[in-house]
Tab-separated table of C-alpha atoms and ligand atoms in Angstrom:
chain	number	residue	atom	x	y	z
R	1	MET	CA	-154.729	-127.555	47.405
R	2	TYR	CA	-150.838	-127.786	47.631
R	3	ILE	CA	-148.773	-125.442	45.197
R	4	VAL	CA	-145.453	-124.901	44.532
R	5	LEU	CA	-143.106	-121.862	43.585
R	6	GLU	CA	-139.821	-123.359	42.085
R	7	GLY	CA	-137.141	-121.493	40.181
R	8	ILE	CA	-133.643	-120.712	40.355
R	9	ASP	CA	-131.768	-118.791	43.110
R	10	GLY	CA	-133.496	-114.745	43.212
R	11	ALA	CA	-136.248	-116.319	40.903
R	12	GLY	CA	-138.928	-114.121	42.716
R	13	LYS	CA	-140.195	-116.863	44.969
R	14	SER	CA	-140.530	-115.595	47.857
R	15	THR	CA	-141.741	-112.069	46.558
R	16	GLN	CA	-144.428	-113.786	44.817
R	17	ILE	CA	-145.435	-116.206	47.364
R	18	ASN	CA	-146.091	-113.272	49.475
R	19	LEU	CA	-148.540	-111.377	46.824
R	20	LEU	CA	-150.348	-114.771	46.348
R	21	LYS	CA	-151.740	-115.781	50.238
R	22	GLU	CA	-152.469	-112.092	50.007
R	23	TRP	CA	-154.867	-112.055	47.173
R	24	LEU	CA	-156.268	-115.693	47.808
R	25	GLU	CA	-156.887	-114.573	51.185
R	26	SER	CA	-158.977	-111.745	49.824
R	27	ASN	CA	-160.405	-114.063	48.048
R	28	GLY	CA	-161.758	-115.523	51.220
R	29	LEU	CA	-159.106	-118.374	51.111
R	30	ASN	CA	-157.087	-119.952	54.108
R	31	VAL	CA	-153.487	-120.350	53.446
R	32	GLU	CA	-150.629	-121.621	54.595
R	33	THR	CA	-147.096	-120.687	53.381
R	34	ILE	CA	-143.897	-123.487	53.811
R	35	VAL	CA	-140.472	-123.061	52.748
R	36	GLU	CA	-137.699	-125.148	51.803
R	37	PRO	CA	-135.239	-126.140	53.116
R	38	THR	CA	-137.274	-125.210	56.295
R	39	ASP	CA	-135.628	-123.605	59.730
R	40	LEU	CA	-136.004	-127.131	61.531
R	41	GLU	CA	-133.096	-128.482	62.627
R	42	VAL	CA	-132.301	-130.505	59.676
R	43	GLY	CA	-133.045	-127.261	57.306
R	44	LYS	CA	-130.298	-125.333	59.548
R	45	LEU	CA	-127.891	-127.702	58.554
R	46	ILE	CA	-128.576	-127.992	55.146
R	47	ARG	CA	-128.301	-123.841	55.130
R	48	LYS	CA	-124.445	-124.083	56.582
R	49	LEU	CA	-123.877	-126.714	54.624
R	50	LEU	CA	-124.661	-124.901	51.777
R	51	THR	CA	-121.874	-122.183	52.371
R	52	ARG	CA	-118.864	-124.926	52.024
R	53	SER	CA	-116.656	-123.861	49.427
R	54	ASP	CA	-117.152	-127.969	48.452
R	55	ALA	CA	-121.339	-127.600	48.516
R	56	THR	CA	-121.174	-128.451	44.350
R	57	THR	CA	-118.954	-131.710	44.835
R	58	ASP	CA	-120.635	-134.992	43.820
R	59	THR	CA	-120.353	-136.525	47.945
R	60	MET	CA	-121.465	-133.152	49.113
R	61	GLN	CA	-124.117	-133.179	46.270
R	62	LYS	CA	-125.606	-136.898	47.537
R	63	THR	CA	-125.404	-135.579	51.155
R	64	LEU	CA	-127.112	-132.824	50.829
R	65	GLY	CA	-129.791	-134.839	48.581
R	66	LEU	CA	-130.434	-136.895	51.762
R	67	LEU	CA	-130.671	-134.354	53.648
R	68	PHE	CA	-132.890	-132.384	51.516
R	69	ALA	CA	-135.357	-135.339	51.268
R	70	ALA	CA	-135.202	-135.842	55.368
R	71	ASP	CA	-136.099	-132.356	55.833
R	72	ARG	CA	-138.915	-132.307	52.978
R	73	LEU	CA	-140.379	-135.642	54.679
R	74	ILE	CA	-140.728	-133.642	58.048
R	75	LEU	CA	-142.786	-131.451	56.462
R	76	MET	CA	-145.186	-134.391	54.679
R	77	ASP	CA	-147.487	-134.878	57.537
R	78	LYS	CA	-147.989	-131.330	58.306
R	79	ILE	CA	-149.277	-130.441	54.471
R	80	GLU	CA	-151.917	-133.561	54.905
R	81	LYS	CA	-152.896	-131.701	58.300
R	82	LEU	CA	-153.299	-128.079	56.617
R	83	GLU	CA	-155.219	-129.887	53.908
R	84	SER	CA	-157.544	-131.726	55.908
R	85	GLU	CA	-158.036	-128.301	57.429
R	86	ASN	CA	-159.228	-126.620	53.702
R	87	ARG	CA	-156.273	-124.756	53.726
R	88	VAL	CA	-154.181	-123.521	50.536
R	89	VAL	CA	-150.601	-124.472	50.967
R	90	ILE	CA	-148.266	-122.781	49.098
R	91	SER	CA	-144.705	-123.513	49.466
R	92	ASP	CA	-141.039	-122.122	48.412
R	93	ARG	CA	-139.798	-125.339	46.743
R	94	SER	CA	-140.653	-128.739	46.941
R	95	PHE	CA	-138.995	-132.435	45.963
R	96	TYR	CA	-138.771	-131.516	42.236
R	97	SER	CA	-135.781	-128.445	43.962
R	98	SER	CA	-133.560	-131.715	44.936
R	99	LEU	CA	-134.288	-133.237	40.951
R	100	VAL	CA	-132.609	-130.178	39.287
R	101	TYR	CA	-130.400	-129.585	41.709
R	102	GLN	CA	-128.810	-132.714	42.867
R	103	LYS	CA	-127.998	-135.703	40.999
R	104	PRO	CA	-128.175	-138.963	40.375
R	105	GLN	CA	-131.959	-138.133	39.025
R	106	ASN	CA	-133.161	-141.803	40.088
R	107	TRP	CA	-131.504	-142.165	43.167
R	108	ILE	CA	-133.218	-138.266	44.055
R	109	LYS	CA	-136.638	-139.587	42.901
R	110	GLU	CA	-136.037	-142.738	44.715
R	111	ILE	CA	-134.712	-141.149	48.747
R	112	ASN	CA	-138.101	-138.759	47.611
R	113	LYS	CA	-140.769	-141.397	46.934
R	114	TYR	CA	-142.454	-140.275	50.235
R	115	ALA	CA	-142.818	-136.203	48.991
R	116	LYS	CA	-146.064	-135.026	47.931
R	117	ILE	CA	-146.632	-134.390	44.190
R	118	PRO	CA	-147.584	-130.785	44.182
R	119	ASP	CA	-151.311	-130.339	42.151
R	120	LEU	CA	-149.719	-127.171	40.493
R	121	VAL	CA	-145.925	-125.966	39.738
R	122	LEU	CA	-145.230	-122.391	39.231
R	123	LEU	CA	-141.876	-122.291	37.429
R	124	LEU	CA	-140.376	-118.810	37.780
R	125	ASP	CA	-138.029	-118.979	34.769
R	126	LEU	CA	-135.652	-116.326	35.462
R	127	ASP	CA	-132.502	-115.446	33.006
R	128	VAL	CA	-129.114	-117.106	34.728
R	129	LYS	CA	-127.365	-113.714	34.714
R	130	LYS	CA	-129.995	-111.595	36.462
R	131	SER	CA	-130.251	-114.612	39.324
R	132	VAL	CA	-126.504	-114.346	39.829
R	133	GLU	CA	-127.058	-110.265	39.827
R	134	ARG	CA	-129.652	-110.324	42.564
R	135	CYS	CA	-128.219	-113.294	44.985
R	136	GLU	CA	-125.673	-112.050	47.595
R	137	GLY	CA	-123.474	-115.377	46.469
R	138	THR	CA	-123.588	-116.583	50.295
R	139	ASP	CA	-124.144	-120.158	48.782
R	140	GLU	CA	-121.962	-122.288	46.213
R	141	PHE	CA	-124.983	-122.769	44.325
R	142	GLU	CA	-124.855	-118.795	42.696
R	143	ASN	CA	-123.080	-119.158	40.244
R	144	GLU	CA	-123.705	-118.540	36.071
R	145	GLU	CA	-121.939	-122.229	35.108
R	146	PHE	CA	-124.178	-124.078	38.193
R	147	LEU	CA	-126.937	-122.502	37.514
R	148	THR	CA	-127.546	-122.832	33.865
R	149	GLY	CA	-127.625	-126.688	34.626
R	150	VAL	CA	-130.193	-125.845	37.215
R	151	LYS	CA	-132.495	-123.809	34.550
R	152	GLN	CA	-132.248	-125.982	31.925
R	153	ASN	CA	-133.138	-129.016	33.890
R	154	TYR	CA	-136.417	-127.540	35.433
R	155	LEU	CA	-137.725	-126.814	31.798
R	156	ASP	CA	-136.782	-130.370	30.872
R	157	LEU	CA	-139.178	-131.199	34.175
R	158	ALA	CA	-141.562	-128.428	33.252
R	159	ARG	CA	-141.980	-130.455	29.360
R	160	SER	CA	-142.474	-133.648	31.105
R	161	ASN	CA	-144.994	-132.723	34.039
R	162	GLU	CA	-148.338	-131.700	33.271
R	163	ASN	CA	-148.851	-129.866	36.862
R	164	PHE	CA	-146.149	-127.272	35.552
R	165	LYS	CA	-147.035	-124.219	34.920
R	166	ILE	CA	-143.760	-121.537	32.789
R	167	ILE	CA	-143.967	-118.147	34.227
R	168	ASP	CA	-141.566	-115.193	32.740
R	169	ALA	CA	-140.042	-114.323	35.742
R	170	ASN	CA	-137.959	-111.902	34.020
R	171	ASN	CA	-140.910	-108.957	34.443
R	172	GLY	CA	-141.590	-106.589	36.881
R	173	PRO	CA	-143.056	-108.203	40.410
R	174	ASN	CA	-146.316	-106.582	39.372
R	175	LYS	CA	-146.355	-108.481	35.776
R	176	VAL	CA	-144.996	-111.749	37.286
R	177	SER	CA	-148.054	-111.468	40.109
R	178	SER	CA	-150.299	-110.793	37.295
R	179	ASP	CA	-149.473	-113.721	35.482
R	180	ILE	CA	-149.590	-116.194	38.228
R	181	LYS	CA	-152.648	-115.417	39.243
R	182	LYS	CA	-154.326	-115.949	36.163
R	183	THR	CA	-152.879	-119.346	36.129
R	184	VAL	CA	-154.147	-119.944	39.794
R	185	ALA	CA	-157.408	-118.079	39.275
R	186	PRO	CA	-159.148	-121.141	37.216
R	187	LEU	CA	-158.589	-123.432	39.790
R	188	PHE	CA	-160.467	-121.605	42.663
R	189	ASP	CA	-162.934	-120.106	40.269
R	190	ILE	CA	-161.652	-116.484	40.829
R	191	CYS	CA	-162.683	-114.240	37.734
R	192	LYS	CA	-159.934	-114.303	35.925
R	193	ASP	CA	-160.992	-111.258	33.886
R	194	CYS	CA	-161.199	-109.372	36.817
R	195	ILE	CA	-157.456	-109.112	37.048
R	196	SER	CA	-155.273	-106.328	35.862
D	1	ADP	N1	-139.597	-109.494	39.412
D	1	ADP	C1	-138.651	-108.887	39.904
D	1	ADP	N2	-137.889	-107.400	39.350
D	1	ADP	C2	-136.969	-107.424	39.941
D	1	ADP	N3	-136.414	-107.905	40.873
D	1	ADP	C3	-137.184	-108.368	41.937
D	1	ADP	C4	-138.519	-109.272	40.955
D	1	ADP	N4	-138.680	-109.877	42.325
D	1	ADP	C5	-137.982	-110.355	42.900
D	1	ADP	N5	-136.795	-109.622	42.913
D	1	ADP	C6	-135.680	-108.523	43.746
D	1	ADP	O1	-135.100	-109.952	43.668
D	1	ADP	C7	-134.097	-110.734	44.651
D	1	ADP	C8	-134.754	-111.983	44.995
D	1	ADP	O2	-136.204	-112.153	45.344
D	1	ADP	P1	-136.731	-113.734	46.049
D	1	ADP	O3	-138.138	-112.729	46.077
D	1	ADP	O4	-136.058	-112.765	47.038
D	1	ADP	O5	-136.188	-114.321	44.781
D	1	ADP	P2	-136.191	-115.859	45.690
D	1	ADP	O6	-136.694	-116.638	46.824
D	1	ADP	O7	-136.727	-116.718	44.257
D	1	ADP	O8	-134.664	-116.154	45.936
D	1	ADP	C9	-135.061	-109.109	45.911
D	1	ADP	O9	-133.843	-108.132	46.285
D	1	ADP	C10	-136.222	-109.687	45.095
D	1	ADP	O10	-136.690	-108.073	45.469
D	2	TYD	C1	-135.068	-127.543	48.509
D	2	TYD	C2	-133.922	-127.437	47.930
D	2	TYD	C3	-132.813	-126.453	47.702
D	2	TYD	N1	-132.166	-126.603	47.045
D	2	TYD	C4	-130.706	-125.123	46.814
D	2	TYD	C5	-131.769	-124.141	46.176
D	2	TYD	C6	-130.967	-122.751	46.639
D	2	TYD	O1	-129.487	-122.854	46.383
D	2	TYD	C7	-130.460	-123.549	47.649
D	2	TYD	C8	-131.380	-122.265	49.288
D	2	TYD	O2	-132.195	-122.388	49.026
D	2	TYD	P1	-133.279	-121.366	49.388
D	2	TYD	O3	-132.836	-120.636	50.415
D	2	TYD	O4	-134.465	-121.264	48.676
D	2	TYD	O5	-132.556	-120.141	47.841
D	2	TYD	P2	-133.342	-119.172	47.280
D	2	TYD	O6	-134.023	-118.262	48.157
D	2	TYD	O7	-131.957	-117.909	46.714
D	2	TYD	O8	-133.631	-119.610	46.107
D	2	TYD	O9	-130.690	-124.583	48.209
D	2	TYD	C9	-131.119	-127.435	46.783
D	2	TYD	O10	-130.253	-127.769	46.209
D	2	TYD	N2	-132.115	-128.703	46.575
D	2	TYD	C10	-133.646	-128.733	47.277
D	2	TYD	O11	-133.683	-129.654	47.261
């Protein structure tokens, strides 16, 4: 099972992945978490480029699109192996992030054609103003105008992809976590009504 948390910067992905992992493990499941961009060589280069003032220019966005795709490709064998060992893989981001942050979409789809399609995408939908407030503004993407476009791209994707479930990320951490658990429970035959 390959579950992904998506959402704009500061939506609560890292926070919720930890809570979801703990809960699934308490229900007897083996869970492995991964994150994009990775902390491997390509991921480290990406994080460096994201702080550049020209990060949102067309050329840099295309360069980042290629680097994110390469960083992601390395992960695919790892995900396959983990799934073959009956582990639940929960990822902080996926190729859907490239589809909503980078462009043109057709090219992004092409360079990510070997990326695995997640079984479930939990889209943490957060108000853009809250996102900017929560982020330290370390990377160039963390500005209201850019993130407004990204948020809309996510909602467009959610409308056209069955594997997306939208979670209201404007609530407190516990409510968001409860909504995520209720969404995930049926996938593992976990009692949904037992979730507070
Ligand atoms: N539901 C929430 N309500 C308020 N603050 C939150 C919530 N979830 C996370 N945060 C805070 O917002 C910031 C970003 O959370 P994080 O989980 O790192 O988001 P992401 O991984 O999506 O960037 C952190 O300071 C975190 O403590
Ligand atoms: C995985 C991925 C991330 N990104 C962006 C989203 C973030 O602004 C930035 C770094 O990701 P991340 O560290 O996950 O930021 P956050 O935790 O705040 O969401 O990279 C892309 O533009 N394309 C991608 O394919």
